[in-house]
Short mmCIF file of C-alpha atoms in Angstrom, two decimals:
data_model
loop_
_atom_site.label_atom_id
_atom_site.label_comp_id
_atom_site.label_asym_id
_atom_site.label_seq_id
_atom_site.Cartn_x
_atom_site.Cartn_y
_atom_site.Cartn_z
CA MET T 26 -134.59 -37.43 70.10
CA THR T 27 -135.05 -38.73 66.08
CA THR T 28 -134.57 -35.69 63.80
CA SER T 29 -136.85 -36.42 60.63
CA ILE T 30 -135.21 -35.61 57.44
CA THR T 31 -136.87 -35.20 54.32
CA PRO T 32 -135.38 -36.30 51.26
CA THR T 33 -135.03 -34.12 48.37
CA ASP T 34 -137.25 -34.77 45.54
CA THR T 35 -135.09 -35.28 42.60
CA THR T 36 -137.48 -36.53 40.45
CA THR T 37 -139.13 -33.27 39.14
CA THR T 38 -135.51 -31.40 39.78
CA ASP T 39 -131.91 -31.93 38.20
CA ILE T 40 -130.24 -34.47 39.69
CA PHE T 41 -127.13 -32.95 39.31
CA GLU T 42 -128.00 -29.89 40.96
CA ALA T 43 -130.04 -31.39 43.74
CA ARG T 44 -127.28 -34.49 44.60
CA GLU T 45 -124.25 -33.24 43.49
CA SER T 46 -121.60 -31.13 45.40
CA GLN T 47 -121.22 -27.38 44.36
CA VAL T 48 -117.58 -28.41 43.79
CA ARG T 49 -118.42 -29.45 40.92
CA SER T 50 -117.01 -27.17 37.54
CA TYR T 51 -117.08 -28.28 34.36
CA SER T 52 -120.62 -28.98 34.19
CA ARG T 53 -121.17 -25.58 34.86
CA GLN T 54 -119.35 -24.42 31.59
CA TRP T 55 -120.60 -27.41 29.55
CA PRO T 56 -123.99 -27.92 30.82
CA ALA T 57 -124.74 -30.77 28.07
CA VAL T 58 -125.56 -34.49 29.64
CA PHE T 59 -122.95 -36.65 27.58
CA ASP T 60 -123.25 -40.45 26.94
CA THR T 61 -121.17 -41.51 24.11
CA ALA T 62 -117.61 -40.73 22.93
CA GLN T 63 -115.14 -42.02 20.08
CA GLY T 64 -112.06 -40.81 18.73
CA SER T 65 -112.43 -36.70 19.18
CA TRP T 66 -115.87 -36.45 19.58
CA ILE T 67 -118.41 -36.76 22.13
CA THR T 68 -122.30 -36.99 22.09
CA ASP T 69 -124.54 -36.11 24.32
CA GLU T 70 -128.05 -37.52 25.35
CA ASN T 71 -129.90 -35.70 22.98
CA GLY T 72 -127.32 -36.68 19.91
CA ARG T 73 -125.39 -33.68 19.79
CA ARG T 74 -122.16 -34.42 19.05
CA TYR T 75 -118.81 -31.87 20.19
CA LEU T 76 -115.49 -31.36 19.11
CA ASP T 77 -113.18 -32.18 22.11
CA PHE T 78 -110.48 -29.98 22.93
CA PHE T 79 -110.01 -30.82 25.99
CA ALA T 80 -109.34 -34.50 26.52
CA GLY T 81 -110.38 -35.15 30.12
CA ALA T 82 -107.47 -31.91 30.92
CA GLY T 83 -105.16 -34.27 29.09
CA ALA T 84 -106.05 -37.80 30.76
CA LEU T 85 -107.35 -38.28 26.82
CA ASN T 86 -103.98 -38.19 24.34
CA TYR T 87 -105.19 -41.10 22.72
CA GLY T 88 -108.79 -40.00 21.90
CA HIS T 89 -111.75 -41.58 23.51
CA ASN T 90 -112.73 -45.26 23.22
CA ASN T 91 -109.72 -45.86 21.31
CA PRO T 92 -109.98 -49.04 19.59
CA VAL T 93 -106.72 -50.43 19.46
CA LEU T 94 -106.60 -50.06 23.55
CA LYS T 95 -110.41 -51.13 24.00
CA GLN T 96 -109.73 -54.32 22.54
CA ALA T 97 -106.94 -55.27 24.66
CA LEU T 98 -108.54 -54.20 27.58
CA VAL T 99 -112.18 -56.16 26.52
CA ASP T 100 -109.89 -58.79 25.89
CA TYR T 101 -108.23 -58.98 29.31
CA ILE T 102 -111.58 -58.46 31.03
CA MET T 103 -113.42 -61.37 28.97
CA ARG T 104 -110.61 -64.03 30.17
CA ASP T 105 -110.95 -62.84 33.96
CA GLY T 106 -107.98 -60.74 34.10
CA ILE T 107 -107.10 -59.36 37.67
CA THR T 108 -108.55 -55.77 38.04
CA HIS T 109 -107.17 -55.02 41.34
CA GLY T 110 -103.98 -56.12 42.44
CA LEU T 111 -102.58 -53.66 45.08
CA ASP T 112 -98.64 -54.15 44.22
CA MET T 113 -98.59 -58.18 44.19
CA SER T 114 -96.99 -59.16 41.06
CA THR T 115 -99.21 -59.46 38.45
CA VAL T 116 -98.87 -60.50 34.43
CA ALA T 117 -100.35 -57.54 33.02
CA LYS T 118 -98.06 -55.19 35.50
CA ARG T 119 -95.12 -57.38 34.14
CA GLU T 120 -95.76 -56.91 30.61
CA PHE T 121 -96.79 -52.96 30.88
CA LEU T 122 -92.97 -52.78 32.72
CA GLU T 123 -91.28 -54.51 29.90
CA SER T 124 -93.33 -52.52 27.62
CA PHE T 125 -92.71 -49.37 29.38
CA THR T 126 -88.64 -50.24 29.55
CA THR T 127 -88.18 -51.64 26.15
CA ARG T 128 -90.72 -48.94 23.99
CA ILE T 129 -89.48 -45.63 26.10
CA LEU T 130 -87.01 -45.88 28.89
CA GLU T 131 -84.13 -47.65 26.74
CA PRO T 132 -84.38 -45.82 23.73
CA ARG T 133 -84.20 -42.17 25.56
CA GLY T 134 -81.15 -43.80 27.81
CA LEU T 135 -83.02 -43.72 30.70
CA ASP T 136 -82.47 -45.83 33.79
CA TYR T 137 -85.16 -45.15 36.32
CA LYS T 138 -87.15 -47.70 38.76
CA VAL T 139 -91.02 -47.11 38.23
CA GLN T 140 -93.15 -46.90 41.36
CA PHE T 141 -96.75 -47.07 41.36
CA PRO T 142 -98.21 -44.96 44.17
CA GLY T 143 -102.12 -43.80 43.80
CA PRO T 144 -103.34 -43.71 40.25
CA THR T 145 -103.67 -39.88 40.61
CA GLY T 146 -101.52 -37.01 39.37
CA THR T 147 -101.60 -35.63 42.79
CA ASN T 148 -100.34 -39.16 44.43
CA THR T 149 -97.37 -39.26 42.13
CA VAL T 150 -96.05 -35.80 43.42
CA GLU T 151 -96.64 -36.45 46.87
CA ALA T 152 -94.71 -39.51 46.61
CA ALA T 153 -92.01 -37.62 44.62
CA LEU T 154 -91.89 -34.69 47.12
CA LYS T 155 -92.06 -37.38 50.30
CA LEU T 156 -89.03 -39.30 48.49
CA ALA T 157 -86.85 -36.30 47.88
CA ARG T 158 -87.26 -35.20 51.49
CA LYS T 159 -86.18 -38.44 52.78
CA VAL T 160 -83.32 -39.12 50.43
CA THR T 161 -81.73 -35.85 51.15
CA GLY T 162 -83.28 -35.07 55.06
CA ARG T 163 -84.21 -31.76 54.30
CA SER T 164 -87.94 -30.33 54.31
CA SER T 165 -88.27 -27.39 51.73
CA VAL T 166 -88.96 -27.71 48.27
CA ILE T 167 -88.72 -24.87 45.49
CA ASN T 168 -91.56 -24.80 43.15
CA PHE T 169 -92.22 -21.81 40.26
CA THR T 170 -95.09 -19.19 40.12
CA ASN T 171 -98.08 -20.07 38.54
CA ALA T 172 -97.38 -23.57 39.25
CA PHE T 173 -100.13 -26.21 39.80
CA HIS T 174 -99.05 -29.59 40.83
CA GLY T 175 -102.39 -30.94 42.61
CA MET T 176 -105.25 -30.75 45.15
CA THR T 177 -103.55 -32.72 48.16
CA LEU T 178 -102.04 -30.64 50.99
CA GLY T 179 -98.24 -31.30 49.85
CA ALA T 180 -99.11 -31.20 46.17
CA LEU T 181 -100.94 -28.09 47.21
CA SER T 182 -97.95 -26.32 49.10
CA VAL T 183 -96.12 -26.14 45.47
CA THR T 184 -98.75 -24.88 43.87
CA GLY T 185 -99.55 -21.17 43.33
CA ASN T 186 -103.23 -20.81 42.10
CA SER T 187 -104.25 -18.66 45.33
CA MET T 188 -107.78 -19.71 45.46
CA LYS T 189 -107.07 -23.47 45.16
CA ARG T 190 -104.15 -22.98 47.64
CA ALA T 191 -107.29 -21.23 49.89
CA GLY T 192 -109.12 -24.56 50.05
CA ALA T 193 -106.55 -26.41 52.04
CA GLY T 194 -107.79 -24.52 55.10
CA ILE T 195 -104.45 -24.68 57.05
CA PRO T 196 -100.95 -23.08 56.58
CA LEU T 197 -99.06 -24.28 53.28
CA VAL T 198 -95.30 -24.58 54.59
CA HIS T 199 -91.96 -26.18 53.52
CA ALA T 200 -91.96 -24.60 49.76
CA THR T 201 -90.85 -21.12 48.49
CA PRO T 202 -91.84 -20.17 45.18
CA MET T 203 -89.09 -18.84 42.71
CA PRO T 204 -90.07 -17.02 39.33
CA PHE T 205 -90.55 -18.97 36.26
CA ASP T 206 -89.20 -18.33 32.93
CA ASN T 207 -90.04 -15.03 31.54
CA TYR T 208 -91.56 -14.41 34.62
CA PHE T 209 -90.44 -10.42 34.79
CA GLY T 210 -90.96 -10.41 30.97
CA GLY T 211 -86.76 -10.51 30.19
CA ALA T 212 -85.97 -7.65 32.91
CA THR T 213 -83.78 -9.63 34.79
CA ASP T 214 -81.31 -12.44 34.26
CA ASP T 215 -82.42 -16.23 34.79
CA PHE T 216 -81.88 -17.63 38.31
CA GLN T 217 -80.60 -14.27 39.68
CA TRP T 218 -82.60 -14.44 42.61
CA MET T 219 -82.56 -18.21 43.26
CA GLU T 220 -78.85 -18.23 43.22
CA ARG T 221 -78.24 -15.65 45.42
CA VAL T 222 -80.48 -16.89 48.05
CA LEU T 223 -79.43 -20.23 47.99
CA ASP T 224 -75.93 -19.53 48.58
CA ASP T 225 -76.75 -16.66 50.91
CA SER T 226 -76.63 -17.68 54.56
CA GLY T 227 -78.52 -14.54 55.77
CA SER T 228 -81.31 -14.94 53.07
CA GLY T 229 -83.56 -16.69 55.46
CA ILE T 230 -84.26 -19.92 52.47
CA ASN T 231 -83.21 -23.28 53.98
CA ARG T 232 -81.27 -25.23 51.43
CA PRO T 233 -84.30 -27.55 49.97
CA ALA T 234 -84.71 -30.90 49.04
CA ALA T 235 -85.29 -30.41 45.87
CA VAL T 236 -87.08 -28.00 43.00
CA ILE T 237 -90.37 -28.88 41.37
CA VAL T 238 -91.11 -27.76 37.84
CA GLU T 239 -93.59 -28.04 34.87
CA THR T 240 -91.37 -28.00 31.54
CA VAL T 241 -94.78 -26.05 29.91
CA GLN T 242 -97.46 -24.73 32.90
CA GLY T 243 -101.07 -25.81 31.69
CA GLU T 244 -103.03 -24.56 34.41
CA GLY T 245 -100.85 -21.78 34.99
CA GLY T 246 -101.46 -20.29 30.78
CA VAL T 247 -99.36 -22.78 29.10
CA ASN T 248 -96.24 -20.75 30.13
CA VAL T 249 -93.47 -22.55 27.96
CA ALA T 250 -90.03 -22.83 29.65
CA ARG T 251 -87.39 -22.17 26.88
CA ALA T 252 -84.80 -25.46 26.95
CA GLU T 253 -81.95 -23.06 27.94
CA TRP T 254 -83.54 -22.16 30.94
CA LEU T 255 -84.40 -26.20 31.86
CA ARG T 256 -80.69 -26.22 31.13
CA GLY T 257 -79.39 -23.67 33.38
CA LEU T 258 -82.08 -25.10 36.22
CA ALA T 259 -80.69 -28.58 36.02
CA ASP T 260 -77.07 -27.48 36.31
CA LEU T 261 -77.80 -25.03 39.12
CA LEU T 262 -79.43 -28.34 41.12
CA LYS T 263 -77.21 -30.56 40.20
CA ARG T 264 -74.07 -28.34 41.42
CA ARG T 265 -75.67 -28.14 45.00
CA ASP T 266 -77.03 -31.30 44.92
CA ILE T 267 -80.61 -30.76 45.09
CA LEU T 268 -82.74 -33.06 42.99
CA LEU T 269 -85.24 -31.93 40.25
CA ILE T 270 -88.19 -33.10 40.22
CA VAL T 271 -90.09 -32.48 36.25
CA ASP T 272 -93.93 -32.69 36.72
CA ASP T 273 -94.64 -34.59 33.51
CA VAL T 274 -98.23 -35.48 34.75
CA GLN T 275 -100.22 -33.27 31.89
CA MET T 276 -97.48 -32.59 29.33
CA GLY T 277 -96.04 -36.16 29.52
CA VAL T 278 -96.92 -39.01 27.23
CA GLY T 279 -96.83 -37.04 23.87
CA ARG T 280 -98.50 -33.96 24.91
CA THR T 281 -95.63 -31.80 23.96
CA GLY T 282 -94.06 -33.89 21.46
CA PRO T 283 -91.37 -36.40 22.37
CA PHE T 284 -93.02 -39.26 25.07
CA PHE T 285 -91.61 -36.99 28.09
CA SER T 286 -91.64 -33.12 27.93
CA PHE T 287 -88.36 -32.40 29.14
CA GLU T 288 -86.46 -34.73 26.13
CA ASP T 289 -85.93 -31.63 24.12
CA ALA T 290 -83.67 -29.75 26.40
CA GLY T 291 -81.54 -32.72 26.86
CA ILE T 292 -82.00 -32.70 31.02
CA VAL T 293 -82.06 -35.93 33.04
CA PRO T 294 -84.34 -35.21 36.27
CA ASP T 295 -84.12 -37.18 39.17
CA ILE T 296 -87.67 -37.43 39.99
CA VAL T 297 -90.47 -37.16 37.36
CA THR T 298 -94.44 -37.89 37.60
CA LEU T 299 -96.57 -39.32 35.54
CA SER T 300 -100.53 -39.91 35.14
CA LYS T 301 -103.16 -38.63 33.43
CA SER T 302 -102.65 -40.44 29.54
CA ILE T 303 -99.92 -42.86 30.69
CA GLY T 304 -103.06 -45.02 31.70
CA GLY T 305 -103.94 -44.49 27.74
CA TYR T 306 -107.68 -45.44 27.59
CA GLY T 307 -108.54 -42.75 30.64
CA MET T 308 -107.79 -44.85 33.61
CA PRO T 309 -106.59 -43.89 36.38
CA MET T 310 -102.71 -44.63 36.83
CA ALA T 311 -100.09 -42.90 37.73
CA LEU T 312 -95.78 -43.71 38.08
CA THR T 313 -92.90 -41.94 39.96
CA LEU T 314 -89.42 -42.49 37.83
CA MET T 315 -86.85 -42.02 39.95
CA ARG T 316 -82.86 -42.64 39.63
CA PRO T 317 -81.77 -46.18 40.84
CA GLU T 318 -79.93 -44.92 43.70
CA LEU T 319 -83.09 -42.66 45.09
CA ASP T 320 -85.43 -46.01 45.63
CA VAL T 321 -85.00 -45.43 49.54
CA TRP T 322 -88.31 -46.48 50.24
CA GLY T 323 -89.15 -49.27 52.98
CA PRO T 324 -91.48 -51.81 51.88
CA GLY T 325 -95.40 -50.13 52.22
CA GLU T 326 -93.55 -47.17 53.43
CA HIS T 327 -95.59 -44.96 50.82
CA ASN T 328 -98.36 -47.31 49.25
CA GLY T 329 -102.27 -46.79 48.09
CA THR T 330 -105.24 -49.11 47.65
CA PHE T 331 -105.42 -48.47 43.92
CA ARG T 332 -101.62 -48.40 42.66
CA GLY T 333 -102.43 -51.76 41.00
CA ASN T 334 -105.24 -51.06 38.54
CA SER T 335 -104.34 -53.78 36.17
CA PRO T 336 -106.54 -53.26 33.30
CA ALA T 337 -104.84 -49.70 33.13
CA PHE T 338 -101.57 -51.34 33.03
CA VAL T 339 -103.31 -53.46 29.77
CA THR T 340 -103.97 -50.58 27.94
CA SER T 341 -100.98 -48.57 28.79
CA LYS T 342 -98.88 -51.40 27.26
CA ALA T 343 -101.07 -51.73 23.50
CA ALA T 344 -100.72 -47.60 23.49
CA LEU T 345 -97.18 -47.83 24.33
CA ASP T 346 -96.56 -50.76 21.63
CA HIS T 347 -98.62 -49.35 19.23
CA TYR T 348 -97.69 -45.86 19.43
CA TRP T 349 -94.06 -45.46 20.58
CA ALA T 350 -92.64 -48.15 18.63
CA ASP T 351 -90.67 -45.59 16.13
CA GLY T 352 -90.87 -41.82 15.59
CA ALA T 353 -94.15 -41.40 13.59
CA PHE T 354 -96.71 -40.59 16.08
CA GLU T 355 -93.84 -37.74 17.69
CA ALA T 356 -93.52 -36.29 13.91
CA SER T 357 -97.61 -36.32 13.74
CA ILE T 358 -97.95 -34.64 17.03
CA LEU T 359 -95.41 -32.03 16.04
CA ALA T 360 -96.92 -31.21 12.83
CA LYS T 361 -100.40 -31.04 14.09
CA GLY T 362 -99.07 -28.88 16.70
CA GLU T 363 -97.58 -26.36 14.34
CA ARG T 364 -101.58 -26.38 12.10
CA ILE T 365 -102.70 -25.16 15.86
CA GLN T 366 -99.83 -22.51 16.48
CA ASP T 367 -100.38 -21.13 12.66
CA ALA T 368 -103.90 -20.69 13.52
CA PHE T 369 -103.03 -18.95 16.47
CA ILE T 370 -100.75 -16.62 14.98
CA ASP T 371 -103.20 -15.38 11.95
CA LEU T 372 -105.39 -14.85 14.83
CA SER T 373 -103.43 -12.95 16.99
CA ALA T 374 -101.98 -11.08 13.50
CA ARG T 375 -106.13 -9.92 12.70
CA PHE T 376 -107.03 -8.81 16.02
CA GLU T 377 -105.74 -6.88 18.76
CA GLY T 378 -104.86 -7.58 22.21
CA LEU T 379 -104.21 -11.32 20.71
CA SER T 380 -101.02 -13.52 21.21
CA THR T 381 -100.00 -17.03 21.16
CA ARG T 382 -97.64 -19.65 22.93
CA GLY T 383 -97.42 -23.39 23.03
CA ARG T 384 -95.34 -26.34 22.30
CA GLY T 385 -96.60 -29.47 20.40
CA MET T 386 -100.34 -30.21 21.24
CA VAL T 387 -100.87 -27.97 24.02
CA GLN T 388 -101.32 -24.24 22.56
CA GLY T 389 -102.62 -21.41 23.87
CA LEU T 390 -104.28 -18.21 22.43
CA VAL T 391 -103.48 -15.11 24.88
CA PHE T 392 -106.12 -12.13 25.52
CA ASP T 393 -105.00 -9.15 26.94
CA ASP T 394 -108.71 -8.73 27.90
CA ALA T 395 -109.41 -12.12 30.21
CA GLU T 396 -113.21 -11.73 29.87
CA LYS T 397 -112.99 -12.63 26.13
CA ALA T 398 -111.26 -15.90 26.53
CA SER T 399 -114.43 -16.83 28.66
CA LYS T 400 -116.77 -15.55 25.58
CA VAL T 401 -114.78 -17.06 22.91
CA THR T 402 -114.68 -20.66 24.74
CA ALA T 403 -118.63 -19.88 25.68
CA LEU T 404 -119.50 -19.19 21.97
CA ALA T 405 -117.66 -22.35 20.83
CA TYR T 406 -119.19 -24.41 22.97
CA ASP T 407 -122.75 -23.32 21.44
CA LYS T 408 -120.89 -24.30 17.74
CA GLY T 409 -120.19 -27.46 19.16
CA LEU T 410 -116.20 -27.59 20.55
CA LEU T 411 -115.05 -27.84 23.50
CA ALA T 412 -112.09 -25.89 25.15
CA GLU T 413 -110.91 -24.64 28.58
CA THR T 414 -109.48 -21.19 29.59
CA SER T 415 -106.39 -21.38 32.20
CA GLY T 416 -103.97 -18.57 33.29
CA PRO T 417 -104.31 -16.73 36.72
CA SER T 418 -107.23 -14.60 34.95
CA ASP T 419 -108.53 -17.31 32.82
CA GLU T 420 -107.28 -15.41 30.16
CA VAL T 421 -105.74 -17.68 27.80
CA VAL T 422 -108.02 -20.20 25.63
CA LYS T 423 -106.00 -23.24 25.87
CA LEU T 424 -106.10 -26.51 23.47
CA LEU T 425 -105.50 -29.82 24.57
CA PRO T 426 -107.18 -32.35 21.82
CA PRO T 427 -106.54 -35.92 21.70
CA LEU T 428 -102.87 -36.60 19.83
CA THR T 429 -104.87 -38.38 17.64
CA ILE T 430 -107.07 -36.32 15.81
CA THR T 431 -107.34 -36.67 11.84
CA GLU T 432 -106.19 -33.19 10.44
CA GLU T 433 -109.99 -32.77 9.01
CA ASP T 434 -111.66 -32.62 12.69
CA LEU T 435 -108.86 -30.63 13.78
CA ASP T 436 -109.16 -27.88 11.05
CA HIS T 437 -112.52 -28.12 11.85
CA GLY T 438 -112.23 -26.87 15.63
CA LEU T 439 -109.95 -24.37 14.72
CA GLY T 440 -112.45 -23.09 12.46
CA ILE T 441 -115.13 -22.68 15.19
CA LEU T 442 -112.82 -20.87 17.43
CA ALA T 443 -111.13 -18.67 14.62
CA ASP T 444 -115.02 -17.53 14.30
CA ALA T 445 -115.74 -17.77 17.59
CA THR T 446 -112.77 -15.11 18.02
CA ALA T 447 -113.70 -13.46 15.43
CA THR T 448 -117.21 -12.57 16.88
CA VAL T 449 -115.75 -11.44 20.29
CA CYS T 450 -112.80 -9.36 19.08
CA SER T 451 -114.51 -7.92 15.88
#
């Protein structure tokens, strides 16, 4: 028996509403249909411009269609450079690895092996978790309250958000949450609980393979781990032969100022995950970095069809060579971050129920009344500014502007945000 299916008429309806899955999210809060973008600005199909304080959730640290990266990409495409290379050796991959070594690793005294997993943040987290378990022979992993590490099952198991975890549809196991820095508001000593359960044979906690941590929890509400807390964590794990994984998917590639977000703490993680802006131009790319002695993979034991995205190698190399050859870019990030922080401190002083936290160019304006945060971002959108909320109750207006934004554009966006805050909080 043949079932007759009547096609949905999409000629007179919104094709996104008619055809795209209900899972879409950002298009609901920003209903414009975007068409072009340059630098820190996005333009919709009607010609209206929006200042972008979102930057692809941190995937566009160098802005939209950065001309330096674009030229390298165009030149590569026009000479018929390899687009898809799996894990074959290619000129594009070699040149990226050389630049990553000389621009990033060697100046910081780091000696990591580089793995190319699948091209997204959750892919590199999955690789890191699998590797830690393979190296140690242990299955459990410790994560932290309000963490976000990705949406595939392994990464989701070490993620805190209950709504996202519920989407798994199965129990998420082999992960144990511990309190992140200042989770108890200073009411209890750091690591008191973790040290106790790790060393107590009666605690019921299996010795973990690794601990995975974000130095700044972006999705979790711009929660900043202090340098001394990170050093304490690294020392605690080293004494117990537990691997430290730093998830730098969103906070790496300069978002907090230095290339790696853990540099200021003076720690050297065993494994580091990178994605989002490591590709430079917004194209998918991810790296899993590991101490050489941890590189125990068998050939093909962890792979992915799109781990050889050569155009991303090209734009990433161009970004490393242009922006990370000296300390000027880092200094500019820190200066702009202070500019944002000063604006947020001023707003917090003017209106009750506001506070601020952040590092570098990830800054959060925290609302005691969570509903006001969403109202502020909605008003900002109406005035031509894209900014998102984060935190367990979406109580934080979280700013991730391109690191390359001009001071003029930054001040313009902060002005829009200040006006929207004043309207909501007055």
